Structure formats: structure tokens, C-alpha cells
Amino acid sequence: MKLKVFFVICLLFITTQSIAQTTQFFPLSDVKPGLKATAKTVFRGTIPSQYNVEILGVLEGGIGPKQDMIIGRLSGGEADRTFVFAGMSGSPVFVDGKLLGAISYSFPFAKEPICGITPISQMISIFENTTNKPSKADSPRSISLKQLSAQTLSTFYPQQKTPDTIVSNANFPNLIGQTIRPISVPLTFGGFSQAVLNDFAPQLLSAGLLPASSIGGTAKITPLKLIDDKTLLGGSSVSMQLTRGDISIAAAGTVTYRDGDKIYAFGHPWLSLGVSDLPMSESHVVTVVPNLNNSFKLDVPDALVGTMTQDRSTGVFGKLGQMPKMIPVKLNVKTSRGNVETYDFEIAKDDFLSPILVNISMANALQATERGLGEAVVLVNGTIEVKGQEPIKVQRRFSSGQAVGFAAGSMAVPVSVLLGSGFQNVEISKINVDLISNDGSKSAFLEKIVLDRSEVKAGETFEIKAFIRTDTGQYFVENIPVKVPLETPAGSLLVTLGDGNSANQTSASRQFVPKTLAELITNINNVRKNDRFYVQLSRVTNGAIIGSNEMPNLPPSVLATLNNDRSAGGILPTVLTTIAEKEIAPNEFVISGQQVLTIDVVK
């Protein structure tokens, strides 16, 4: 067995070395206008087709400082039909059999197929001596309760850019068509509805990604394929898989150059992620769709062959034979008709991409099994397993026309907080979610509250009458008993009754810096739930908040020490301290609103 493995390794080494030694580069210094070249791209299937490129000149600094761009014009073959298209990024250009660079830029709405070519020397040099380990913050970041309790995912892209298919909201609208741009990277969606793509298109387009729905293009979860001398050669179609399984998302491009187990592609940045760990697979092209706005290829991922480890200004870089880290996700959706649908898939592990992949996948699973318009009630019961830590448990219930979006965000938000926390080696090992969806509405609003008395003794119980109005206009009353803590001193107490989101927003400890990952997970698990009441008894006191810990009723000497003239920061003085808090069991309605009254504690 050991001899067989040794033989395979030797064969792979010999194969990759022969591939690296047979490719020569055409120097940038020899590029002249009028130079005749050829390029290769897959227009259909898996075999690259050849077409012509006429070199028009060189733009010094056209890509960036000390990064030149070669300008060319395409002709011949399928290029006459498609012009420059989304998915062509990385197509290798050859002069006299020597590799010049990669087709990677284009002019939007150009009347001729003019392209920008990234020199191969610039693609290779930027990845030399570059570490594959991501640079993370040395210390945890500040976290706010607003982040933890958010119902929708707020995504800030590494770079805001508008693809060449969009003219609105451009920084320089008068120059549209006069500026050269990176060729759009089309996303192939398998198992997605068009309605979901429409909902998420603005977010995807703002990152320079062009959604192109491909029916039946899901990628199966398969082991790493054995590499040979035909795997991802220059001109081959390549996919960077973001999800695979029952739900599939893959970005399509073209391989520029293979050097042993090293893959160079795209010729321009994809998301400018820097260090990455995304699945890299072979793919086949169904067809290239000619389009007056922007032609694009329909690409279907095939076997997994390696990992994309770098994403920088002159292209993306991958390693063959390296298994990427993925996060398994299982969604169980119980529909309003009583059916249960199960979706098994994996998402890429990435601080920036993983949250939005959870978000769009959950929204798609719900919209695929339920109606897309109208009121709905969605119950979320999910678990996020973190290696070496207690699991994060998410229990939420939403009732509105936006229930599907809120349900998707309820799992995406904690994933985003975890991966963006600044802690080293946060490893999400599994995500399991049970979703129950029903048609109709179960929304209600807290109209007013009435106390059964105005005075109470410490240790006694008083009652709150909550008057609740449903969205149909009907009223009902809920009686809520509240016990005053035995050691509560005499004086006025504020009695606050409200939903979990309102309580989170008015919490004294609105922002904190967790000392450990375990502390962060505890705070995530302790976030108040949105679908139920919370009663809070509070009063004006002298206290302070250190981190996420509230310290009420501090003696004057302690307050003086904390607020001395020789130190500042880290301490938040409080004037309102919570004496007691009680979570009320949920009823059939998702109730929102908050009301406040005063009660006196007497001796």
C-alpha cells in the first residue's frame, strides 16, 4: 500500500514538473502595437476554443502602481459572436506559443471587443512569498447588543464596485463606457429560485458579482479528485464553489496558467479577500449567452480539485490537491402543508462570505417551499456548533411580510458576529436549523399596561395587566405577576414591559469587548428573544458597566476610584440599574412594543 502511494506521488510530481517546464513567457518589454496573438476560452463543454487577439498597445500603470495593462482587440471564432463576456476572466493570451497574460478587463458597452490583458509576470510575482495564513486582529473587537439582536444581516463588502452591467449609482455616470473595468464574475446558482436572486441581486452586484441562474446546476458533495496532467490547464473553465450540495453557488472564470500544483486565474481581483480558503473545481460550460448589455457563460461545477488560497489585485491563486475547509449545513423546513423538506449542503468558511451564504441559502429554502408574498409566521430553532465551545442556540419566531428575511438573518447574524469577533481559530463545525412556516399573521402590539396597585413591599408580588391589540384590531388582556426582590430598598421603581428587541435596545450594557470566545458565545445565547415579553424592574442608582457586566449600587469610594483623574475609558457610568428581570413565556402571538410605569416600594 505504501509503495502504491509513493508511486502516485512520484507520478504527480513528474507530471506537474513537466507542465511547468513546457510553458514559456512572452516578455512585456517586447510587446508592440500590431502584435498578433491567440487566446483560449471554453465556449461550450470543457475543451478550450481558440480565437485571435490583436495587440493595440500598453497602458503603463493601467491596473495599479507599477502594474501595466496590455490593450487588445478580439476577433475570429466564437469571439465574434460573444465579444468579451462575463466568465472570460483569465483566458490565456499567447504570442508565438509563449504566454503573454490573461484577458481580464473590458469597456462596458463597447462597440468592438476591446479587452485589457494582465501580464503573466504580474500575476505570478504578486503571489510569490505571500503567506497563506490570514492576518487576524490581535485582540477581540467591540460587540454591541444591536449587532447581536439584529434581525437582518448588514454586509459590508471589502470593496464597493459596480459591475459593467450597471449604470445607476455609478461614481462617474458621465464616464460609463469610457472606463475600463474588471470583467464581471458570473455566479451560477443551482437549486435557487429567481425570486431569491432578485432579492439578493443588489448586494451581489455591489460586490461585482453577476447572478446568472443555471437550472439543474447543483454541485454534489464529492471527495477531492485525483489530479492528473489534464487538470485545469490554461484556458480551462474553473469554478470557485461557495456552496455545494442541494444548494449550489459557484463563481466562474478561466485558468490562465498551471505551474505544477499552482493555479493562476482571473487576472483581476474577485472580491479582494487576500488570503482565502474556497473550494476550487473543474467545470463545464453549457453555453455562452450573447447579450447586448453583457454576454455571460452558464457554467456548471464538476469535481473538486483544490483550494483557492489567494485573491489579490492581479488575479486569484489556487493549490491543486488541497482540501478546503467547509461548514456543513442542514436545513429542515416544515411547510404550512405539513410536508418536511431537508436540504444538506456545505458553505465555504470565510469571515466575509459565510454569513451571506447562510442568509441567502435559508431565504431560498423557505421561498422554495412557501409562498413569496403575503404574511407568514416562521419559527426558527437552530444550533451553531463551535469547536471546543458550547453551541450557540437560536430560537426565534417572526410574523410579518418580512418573516422569511428575518428568519434567514437570525442564523446569519451570529455567524457574522463569531467570524468577525477578532478571536483566533474560530471554527464552526456544523450548522443545523429547523424551520416551521405557516401562512397568515400572528402579530400583535402592546397597547397599554395597568398595575393592580401603586405601592408594594419588598418580597411581595404585584400584577401587570397588559392590553394587547392584534393586527385584526381585536384586544386581549394578559395578566403578568411580578415579584419584587426581598432585599429591594424603599423608593420608586420603574416597571418596564416590552418585547425582547425593545429590551435589548434599552439595555445599559449596549456595547462590550468580550475577553474570551466563551464569553462572547454566552452573550449571544443570552440575547433576549423577539417574540415574548420581558419585565424589568429598575431604578436610578450610582453604578457602572465594565465590559458586559452591570455593577449597580456602588459605594461612592468605588465610583471615585473608577472615575479618578489618572484613567479614562473602559468604564461606563450608569444612572439606571436593573433590579430584576423576568422572561414571560410566549403565547400564540408575536408581540411588539414597550410601556413603562412607576411603582413605589415601601417598608
XYZ file of C-alpha atoms in Angstrom:
603
model
C 0.000 0.000 0.000
C 2.801 2.426 0.943
C 4.620 1.598 -2.322
C 1.449 2.388 -4.301
C 1.017 5.772 -2.573
C 4.691 6.590 -3.180
C 4.279 5.735 -6.869
C 1.227 8.035 -7.192
C 3.085 10.920 -5.500
C 6.082 10.474 -7.766
C 3.838 10.354 -10.832
C 2.059 13.553 -9.771
C 5.388 15.290 -9.138
C 6.764 14.294 -12.546
C 3.533 15.359 -14.249
C 3.363 18.755 -12.593
C 7.038 19.444 -13.212
C 6.632 18.666 -16.926
C 3.652 21.056 -17.143
C 5.664 23.839 -15.511
C 8.701 23.354 -17.785
C 6.821 23.397 -21.123
C 5.361 26.905 -20.762
C 7.424 29.960 -21.686
C 6.508 33.591 -21.109
C 6.463 36.438 -23.610
C 8.210 39.450 -22.021
C 6.200 42.634 -21.534
C 9.115 44.687 -22.845
C 8.689 43.081 -26.290
C 5.006 43.980 -26.620
C 4.382 46.308 -29.595
C 1.210 47.594 -31.294
C 0.094 45.338 -34.126
C 1.440 42.170 -32.494
C -0.660 39.124 -33.434
C -1.693 36.776 -30.642
C -4.145 33.986 -29.897
C -6.276 33.261 -26.819
C -8.142 30.249 -25.432
C -11.505 30.080 -23.647
C -14.201 27.449 -23.197
C -17.366 28.480 -25.042
C -19.111 25.119 -24.720
C -18.283 21.897 -22.862
C -14.779 21.546 -21.409
C -12.452 21.964 -24.410
C -10.994 25.479 -24.900
C -11.516 27.138 -28.288
C -9.010 29.449 -29.914
C -9.564 32.961 -31.269
C -7.384 35.897 -32.314
C -6.127 38.901 -30.372
C -4.564 41.979 -31.963
C -2.336 43.915 -29.547
C -3.113 47.645 -29.633
C -0.626 48.860 -27.035
C 0.356 49.013 -23.361
C -1.136 51.237 -20.650
C 1.604 51.819 -18.087
C 0.084 51.723 -14.595
C -3.253 50.743 -16.130
C -4.007 48.262 -13.314
C -2.214 49.956 -10.453
C 1.159 51.346 -9.365
C 3.847 49.507 -11.348
C 1.129 47.243 -12.752
C 0.739 47.679 -16.510
C -2.146 46.628 -18.753
C -1.971 45.417 -22.339
C -4.840 46.502 -24.622
C -6.077 44.116 -27.302
C -8.905 43.526 -29.782
C -10.580 40.109 -30.105
C -11.620 38.543 -33.411
C -12.364 35.201 -35.023
C -14.100 32.092 -33.790
C -16.815 32.399 -31.162
C -15.454 35.788 -30.044
C -17.159 37.465 -32.999
C -20.485 36.311 -31.572
C -19.944 36.903 -27.849
C -17.408 39.756 -27.631
C -15.864 39.957 -24.145
C -18.183 38.072 -21.765
C -18.572 37.520 -18.034
C -16.611 34.357 -17.220
C -13.853 35.057 -19.755
C -11.627 36.428 -16.976
C -8.263 34.666 -17.003
C -8.308 33.492 -20.638
C -4.625 32.996 -21.573
C -3.139 35.014 -24.453
C -0.192 33.588 -26.411
C 2.332 35.176 -28.777
C 4.359 32.683 -30.847
C 3.409 29.968 -28.363
C 4.604 31.983 -25.365
C 2.197 33.036 -22.613
C 1.657 36.810 -22.551
C -1.066 37.208 -19.952
C -4.771 36.927 -19.143
C -7.801 38.666 -20.657
C -9.267 40.352 -17.592
C -10.700 43.818 -18.356
C -13.241 45.306 -20.741
C -15.002 48.542 -21.688
C -18.719 48.430 -20.831
C -20.993 48.840 -23.882
C -18.024 48.946 -26.286
C -18.925 48.570 -29.990
C -15.785 46.479 -30.540
C -14.429 43.603 -28.423
C -11.645 45.644 -26.807
C -10.068 43.989 -23.777
C -7.426 44.577 -21.133
C -4.773 41.918 -20.590
C -2.929 41.403 -17.289
C 0.730 40.391 -17.969
C 1.512 36.936 -16.625
C 4.640 38.207 -14.865
C 2.462 40.485 -12.708
C 0.063 37.639 -11.907
C 2.889 35.413 -10.679
C 5.001 37.993 -8.859
C 2.207 39.173 -6.538
C 1.766 35.641 -5.144
C 5.473 34.981 -4.551
C 6.499 34.969 -0.881
C 2.884 35.583 0.166
C 1.688 33.815 3.279
C -1.400 31.633 3.072
C -2.311 32.358 6.657
C -4.897 35.086 7.209
C -3.867 38.082 9.285
C -6.397 38.476 12.089
C -6.787 41.071 14.777
C -4.568 40.562 17.787
C -7.443 41.245 20.159
C -11.234 40.830 20.129
C -13.387 43.595 18.707
C -16.115 45.587 20.397
C -19.564 43.973 20.119
C -22.877 45.769 20.541
C -26.231 44.384 21.609
C -27.621 45.974 18.468
C -25.421 43.619 16.432
C -26.352 40.554 18.477
C -30.092 41.221 18.308
C -30.224 42.389 14.664
C -32.902 40.697 12.571
C -31.193 41.299 9.232
C -27.605 40.811 8.123
C -25.674 44.005 7.432
C -22.907 43.117 4.990
C -20.040 45.473 4.299
C -18.172 44.356 1.209
C -14.376 44.552 1.048
C -14.713 46.923 -1.881
C -17.789 48.635 -3.241
C -17.739 48.378 -7.013
C -20.355 48.439 -9.711
C -20.044 45.771 -12.419
C -20.011 46.664 -16.069
C -23.683 45.743 -16.436
C -24.991 48.509 -14.178
C -25.058 52.214 -14.928
C -27.078 53.513 -11.957
C -25.394 54.685 -8.768
C -22.036 54.886 -10.529
C -19.452 57.280 -9.138
C -18.866 58.839 -12.540
C -22.082 58.334 -14.542
C -20.879 60.526 -17.403
C -17.901 58.219 -17.945
C -19.834 54.952 -18.249
C -18.364 53.126 -21.244
C -15.205 55.257 -21.115
C -13.594 53.476 -18.179
C -12.054 50.026 -18.351
C -13.303 47.612 -15.680
C -12.612 44.086 -14.456
C -14.730 41.584 -16.359
C -17.700 40.540 -14.200
C -17.500 37.184 -12.447
C -20.814 35.355 -13.047
C -22.319 33.382 -10.212
C -24.015 30.138 -11.166
C -26.876 29.281 -8.819
C -28.152 25.718 -8.570
C -31.366 24.996 -6.704
C -32.274 28.693 -6.415
C -35.483 30.461 -7.379
C -35.370 33.606 -9.479
C -37.277 35.479 -6.757
C -34.405 34.952 -4.298
C -31.855 36.085 -6.897
C -33.894 39.234 -7.443
C -33.938 39.916 -3.696
C -30.182 39.483 -3.285
C -29.058 40.883 -6.659
C -28.303 44.402 -5.339
C -25.976 43.004 -2.659
C -24.258 40.653 -5.106
C -23.896 43.294 -7.802
C -22.390 45.780 -5.358
C -19.560 43.278 -4.870
C -19.004 42.980 -8.632
C -20.765 39.631 -8.950
C -23.211 38.946 -11.781
C -26.003 36.490 -10.859
C -26.762 34.068 -13.677
C -29.282 31.381 -12.696
C -28.436 27.948 -14.058
C -31.240 25.394 -13.782
C -30.045 21.980 -12.659
C -26.539 23.238 -11.934
C -26.195 21.967 -8.373
C -22.792 20.587 -7.398
C -22.708 17.320 -5.465
C -20.636 16.958 -2.313
C -17.755 14.807 -3.533
C -14.268 13.976 -2.263
C -11.165 15.554 -3.752
C -10.493 14.284 -7.277
C -7.123 12.734 -8.132
C -5.031 15.282 -10.050
C -3.507 14.412 -13.450
C -1.751 16.214 -16.309
C -5.078 17.388 -17.795
C -6.481 19.028 -14.670
C -7.140 22.780 -15.020
C -4.758 23.631 -17.819
C -4.617 27.131 -19.288
C -7.898 28.044 -20.987
C -9.967 25.578 -18.911
C -13.096 26.739 -17.153
C -12.728 26.894 -13.378
C -15.300 27.354 -10.611
C -14.820 28.706 -7.125
C -17.577 26.923 -5.193
C -19.178 28.942 -2.441
C -21.744 26.275 -1.576
C -22.200 22.722 -2.805
C -24.838 20.088 -2.282
C -28.600 20.580 -2.544
C -27.926 24.319 -2.811
C -25.048 25.381 -5.035
C -23.364 28.731 -5.702
C -20.215 28.920 -7.806
C -18.214 31.760 -9.377
C -17.000 31.060 -12.913
C -13.752 32.108 -14.568
C -10.883 30.799 -16.673
C -7.484 29.331 -15.814
C -4.553 31.366 -17.115
C -1.632 29.168 -16.150
C -0.871 25.972 -14.271
C 2.573 25.593 -12.687
C 2.705 22.140 -11.101
C 0.075 22.256 -8.364
C -0.246 26.071 -8.607
C -3.190 27.606 -10.463
C -3.307 31.235 -11.662
C -6.683 32.548 -12.886
C -8.980 35.560 -13.494
C -6.225 38.183 -13.995
C -8.065 40.640 -11.738
C -9.313 40.564 -8.139
C -12.545 38.733 -7.438
C -13.536 40.086 -4.011
C -10.055 41.241 -2.929
C -10.238 38.835 0.009
C -6.466 38.471 0.253
C -5.951 35.111 1.959
C -8.876 32.769 1.290
C -9.889 29.136 1.621
C -12.514 28.484 -1.062
C -13.240 25.249 -2.959
C -11.809 25.184 -6.485
C -13.348 22.795 -9.020
C -13.360 21.841 -12.636
C -16.454 22.894 -14.568
C -18.168 22.657 -17.922
C -19.869 25.401 -19.903
C -23.433 24.883 -21.086
C -23.227 27.867 -23.432
C -22.218 31.498 -23.674
C -25.293 33.713 -23.869
C -24.745 36.726 -26.182
C -26.314 39.814 -24.670
C -26.499 43.451 -25.779
C -25.851 44.501 -22.212
C -23.228 41.946 -21.201
C -22.678 38.421 -22.533
C -22.107 35.694 -19.941
C -21.440 31.992 -19.710
C -23.604 29.390 -17.994
C -21.124 27.284 -16.081
C -21.783 24.102 -14.057
C -19.257 22.992 -11.382
C -17.823 19.487 -11.623
C -15.236 17.678 -9.473
C -13.457 19.379 -6.580
C -9.717 19.541 -7.313
C -8.226 22.024 -4.853
C -8.470 25.301 -2.952
C -8.363 28.971 -3.922
C -5.932 30.374 -1.352
C -5.306 33.941 -2.588
C -7.425 36.735 -4.101
C -5.406 39.833 -4.969
C -5.136 42.731 -7.428
C -3.807 40.774 -10.413
C -5.750 37.549 -10.051
C -6.607 34.577 -7.900
C -4.277 31.760 -6.896
C -5.098 28.171 -6.038
C -3.451 24.916 -4.982
C -4.366 21.573 -6.546
C -4.818 18.617 -4.209
C -5.538 20.799 -1.149
C -8.857 20.225 0.621
C -10.692 23.424 1.643
C -12.409 23.841 4.999
C -16.187 23.769 4.634
C -19.075 24.254 7.070
C -21.784 21.547 6.838
C -25.328 22.947 6.944
C -28.571 21.018 7.364
C -31.953 22.733 6.948
C -35.228 21.014 7.836
C -38.220 23.001 6.601
C -41.729 22.048 7.759
C -44.194 23.744 5.457
C -47.693 25.056 6.102
C -48.959 21.981 4.259
C -47.310 19.628 6.758
C -44.516 18.478 4.424
C -40.902 18.326 5.605
C -38.109 19.177 3.181
C -34.460 18.592 4.094
C -31.532 20.413 2.476
C -27.955 19.218 3.005
C -25.117 21.371 1.723
C -21.744 22.878 2.617
C -20.711 26.512 2.621
C -17.248 27.986 2.291
C -15.567 29.052 5.523
C -14.781 32.726 5.153
C -15.226 35.660 7.534
C -16.890 37.750 4.840
C -18.705 35.180 2.694
C -20.037 32.616 5.202
C -22.711 34.868 6.777
C -24.197 35.939 3.448
C -24.152 32.318 2.220
C -26.148 31.257 5.289
C -28.504 34.185 4.721
C -29.247 33.565 1.044
C -29.432 29.755 1.455
C -32.004 29.923 4.260
C -34.087 32.504 2.401
C -34.010 30.298 -0.690
C -35.042 27.151 1.226
C -38.049 28.957 2.710
C -39.150 30.604 -0.529
C -38.758 27.324 -2.413
C -41.288 25.616 -0.137
C -43.608 28.503 0.771
C -45.211 31.458 -0.966
C -43.074 34.516 -1.579
C -45.762 37.154 -0.944
C -48.035 37.850 1.994
C -47.936 37.405 5.740
C -46.226 34.362 7.247
C -45.185 33.016 10.646
C -41.735 31.401 10.722
C -40.312 29.566 13.734
C -36.523 29.149 13.858
C -34.785 26.574 16.053
C -31.108 26.403 15.169
C -27.748 25.316 16.545
C -24.301 26.587 15.580
C -21.614 24.202 16.799
C -18.233 25.781 17.545
C -15.197 23.567 18.080
C -14.158 23.500 21.736
C -17.066 25.685 22.871
C -20.659 25.444 23.980
C -23.038 25.518 20.984
C -24.924 28.657 20.054
C -28.660 28.060 20.242
C -31.003 30.267 18.238
C -34.739 30.305 18.968
C -36.740 32.964 17.153
C -40.268 33.483 15.844
C -41.294 36.053 13.251
C -44.673 37.142 11.955
C -44.807 39.697 9.142
C -44.439 40.108 5.420
C -40.657 40.029 6.037
C -40.671 36.887 8.185
C -38.581 34.907 5.671
C -35.849 37.548 5.597
C -35.823 37.900 9.382
C -35.628 34.108 9.825
C -32.643 33.892 7.460
C -30.921 36.765 9.251
C -31.438 35.173 12.673
C -28.845 32.490 11.810
C -26.602 34.639 9.612
C -26.119 37.352 12.257
C -24.471 35.138 14.941
C -22.258 33.560 12.256
C -21.179 37.057 11.214
C -20.509 38.113 14.818
C -18.486 34.958 15.511
C -16.278 35.151 12.435
C -15.807 38.903 12.757
C -15.092 38.879 16.502
C -11.314 39.016 16.162
C -10.715 35.801 18.098
C -8.181 33.409 16.590
C -9.152 29.956 15.338
C -12.941 30.296 15.474
C -14.011 27.039 13.854
C -17.696 26.491 13.112
C -18.052 22.735 12.744
C -21.763 22.444 11.876
C -24.988 24.414 11.465
C -28.369 22.723 11.990
C -31.634 24.594 11.527
C -35.270 23.526 11.917
C -37.751 25.896 10.271
C -41.522 25.787 10.638
C -43.512 28.019 8.326
C -47.240 28.824 8.371
C -49.352 31.150 6.285
C -51.145 34.079 7.885
C -50.264 36.539 10.607
C -49.806 36.265 14.350
C -48.650 39.826 15.021
C -49.821 41.923 17.967
C -48.912 45.197 19.654
C -48.688 46.147 23.339
C -51.254 48.947 23.600
C -51.034 49.803 27.334
C -50.313 48.382 30.799
C -52.075 48.821 34.172
C -50.686 47.937 37.625
C -53.014 46.489 40.270
C -51.517 48.799 42.921
C -49.275 51.825 43.298
C -47.285 50.634 46.336
C -45.677 47.318 47.172
C -43.361 45.920 49.859
C -40.086 44.143 49.156
C -40.751 40.438 48.638
C -44.387 40.982 47.619
C -45.943 40.289 44.236
C -47.922 42.751 42.147
C -49.705 42.210 38.841
C -49.404 43.846 35.432
C -52.408 43.858 33.133
C -51.118 44.021 29.543
C -53.666 45.188 26.954
C -52.676 43.724 23.601
C -54.124 44.548 20.199
C -53.807 42.076 17.320
C -53.318 43.160 13.711
C -57.015 42.418 13.125
C -57.994 45.009 15.737
C -59.054 42.588 18.470
C -57.946 43.089 22.092
C -56.996 40.620 24.790
C -55.527 41.034 28.272
C -52.593 39.112 29.722
C -52.067 39.117 33.498
C -48.409 39.030 34.495
C -47.387 38.540 38.158
C -44.121 40.223 39.201
C -42.289 39.652 42.487
C -40.182 42.441 43.963
C -36.819 41.108 45.232
C -36.738 40.707 49.020
C -33.735 42.996 49.581
C -35.035 45.859 47.441
C -34.685 49.158 49.372
C -37.581 51.586 49.631
C -38.099 54.042 46.804
C -39.567 54.314 43.322
C -39.119 51.536 40.756
C -39.593 51.761 37.009
C -41.692 48.862 35.705
C -40.936 48.203 32.039
C -42.828 45.654 29.958
C -41.703 45.132 26.382
C -40.607 42.700 23.698
C -37.090 41.308 23.572
C -35.851 43.658 20.843
C -37.018 46.715 22.781
C -35.331 45.423 25.938
C -32.089 44.863 24.028
C -32.131 48.401 22.648
C -32.651 49.991 26.081
C -30.160 47.760 27.908
C -27.497 49.652 29.856
C -24.642 47.450 28.606
C -25.144 48.263 24.930
C -21.526 47.633 23.892
C -18.775 45.436 25.298
C -15.483 43.771 24.440
C -15.579 40.037 25.287
C -12.460 38.736 26.996
C -12.852 35.197 25.649
C -14.708 33.395 22.897
C -16.704 31.570 25.574
C -17.887 34.916 26.980
C -18.990 36.049 23.513
C -20.952 32.828 22.958
C -22.596 33.215 26.368
C -23.693 36.732 25.461
C -25.057 35.540 22.100
C -27.059 32.816 23.853
C -28.368 35.349 26.390
C -29.756 37.764 23.799
C -33.414 38.362 24.564
C -35.864 36.710 22.176
C -38.006 38.876 19.942
C -41.335 37.029 20.294
C -42.010 37.389 24.020
C -42.345 39.880 26.863
C -39.668 40.831 29.364
C -40.470 42.596 32.641
C -37.724 44.785 34.092
C -37.652 46.490 37.468
C -35.125 49.315 37.507
C -34.270 52.481 39.379
C -31.911 55.414 39.294
C -28.668 54.494 41.085
C -24.952 55.152 41.005
C -23.301 52.284 39.171
C -21.049 51.342 36.306
C -20.746 48.893 33.426
C -17.440 47.104 32.909
C -17.414 45.061 29.722
C -20.837 43.412 29.553
C -21.227 43.265 33.340
C -23.508 45.695 35.125
C -22.440 46.741 38.644
C -25.275 48.620 40.420
C -25.337 50.487 43.741
C -21.605 51.028 44.020
C -20.324 52.887 47.108
C -19.040 56.439 46.483
C -15.454 55.315 47.244
C -15.582 52.673 44.466
C -17.077 55.146 41.991
C -14.349 57.654 42.866
C -11.671 55.011 42.240
C -13.159 54.018 38.876
C -13.513 57.644 37.756
C -10.210 59.015 39.014
C -8.328 61.706 37.096
C -5.482 59.363 36.086
C -7.521 56.960 33.958
C -10.256 57.169 31.345
C -12.221 54.678 29.292
C -13.329 51.101 29.882
C -15.955 52.268 32.389
C -19.472 53.386 31.511
C -21.320 55.168 34.343
C -24.954 54.184 34.753
C -27.857 56.089 36.188
C -30.468 53.405 35.550
C -29.841 49.985 37.075
C -31.936 46.868 36.544
C -33.010 45.386 39.904
C -34.786 42.340 38.469
C -35.770 40.929 35.094
C -38.276 38.224 34.188
C -38.848 36.471 30.867
C -42.522 35.789 30.126
C -43.441 32.588 28.329
C -44.508 33.268 24.733
C -48.119 32.996 23.631
C -49.546 32.401 20.163
C -48.806 35.982 19.054
C -45.503 37.692 18.256
C -45.948 40.852 20.335
C -44.006 44.075 19.876
C -43.983 47.342 21.811
C -42.891 48.656 25.196
C -44.610 50.502 28.061
C -43.241 51.962 31.350
C -44.926 52.755 34.694
C -43.728 53.583 38.231
C -44.397 51.714 41.475
C -43.250 52.673 44.987
C -41.507 50.197 47.265
C -42.465 50.915 50.884
C -41.332 49.462 54.204
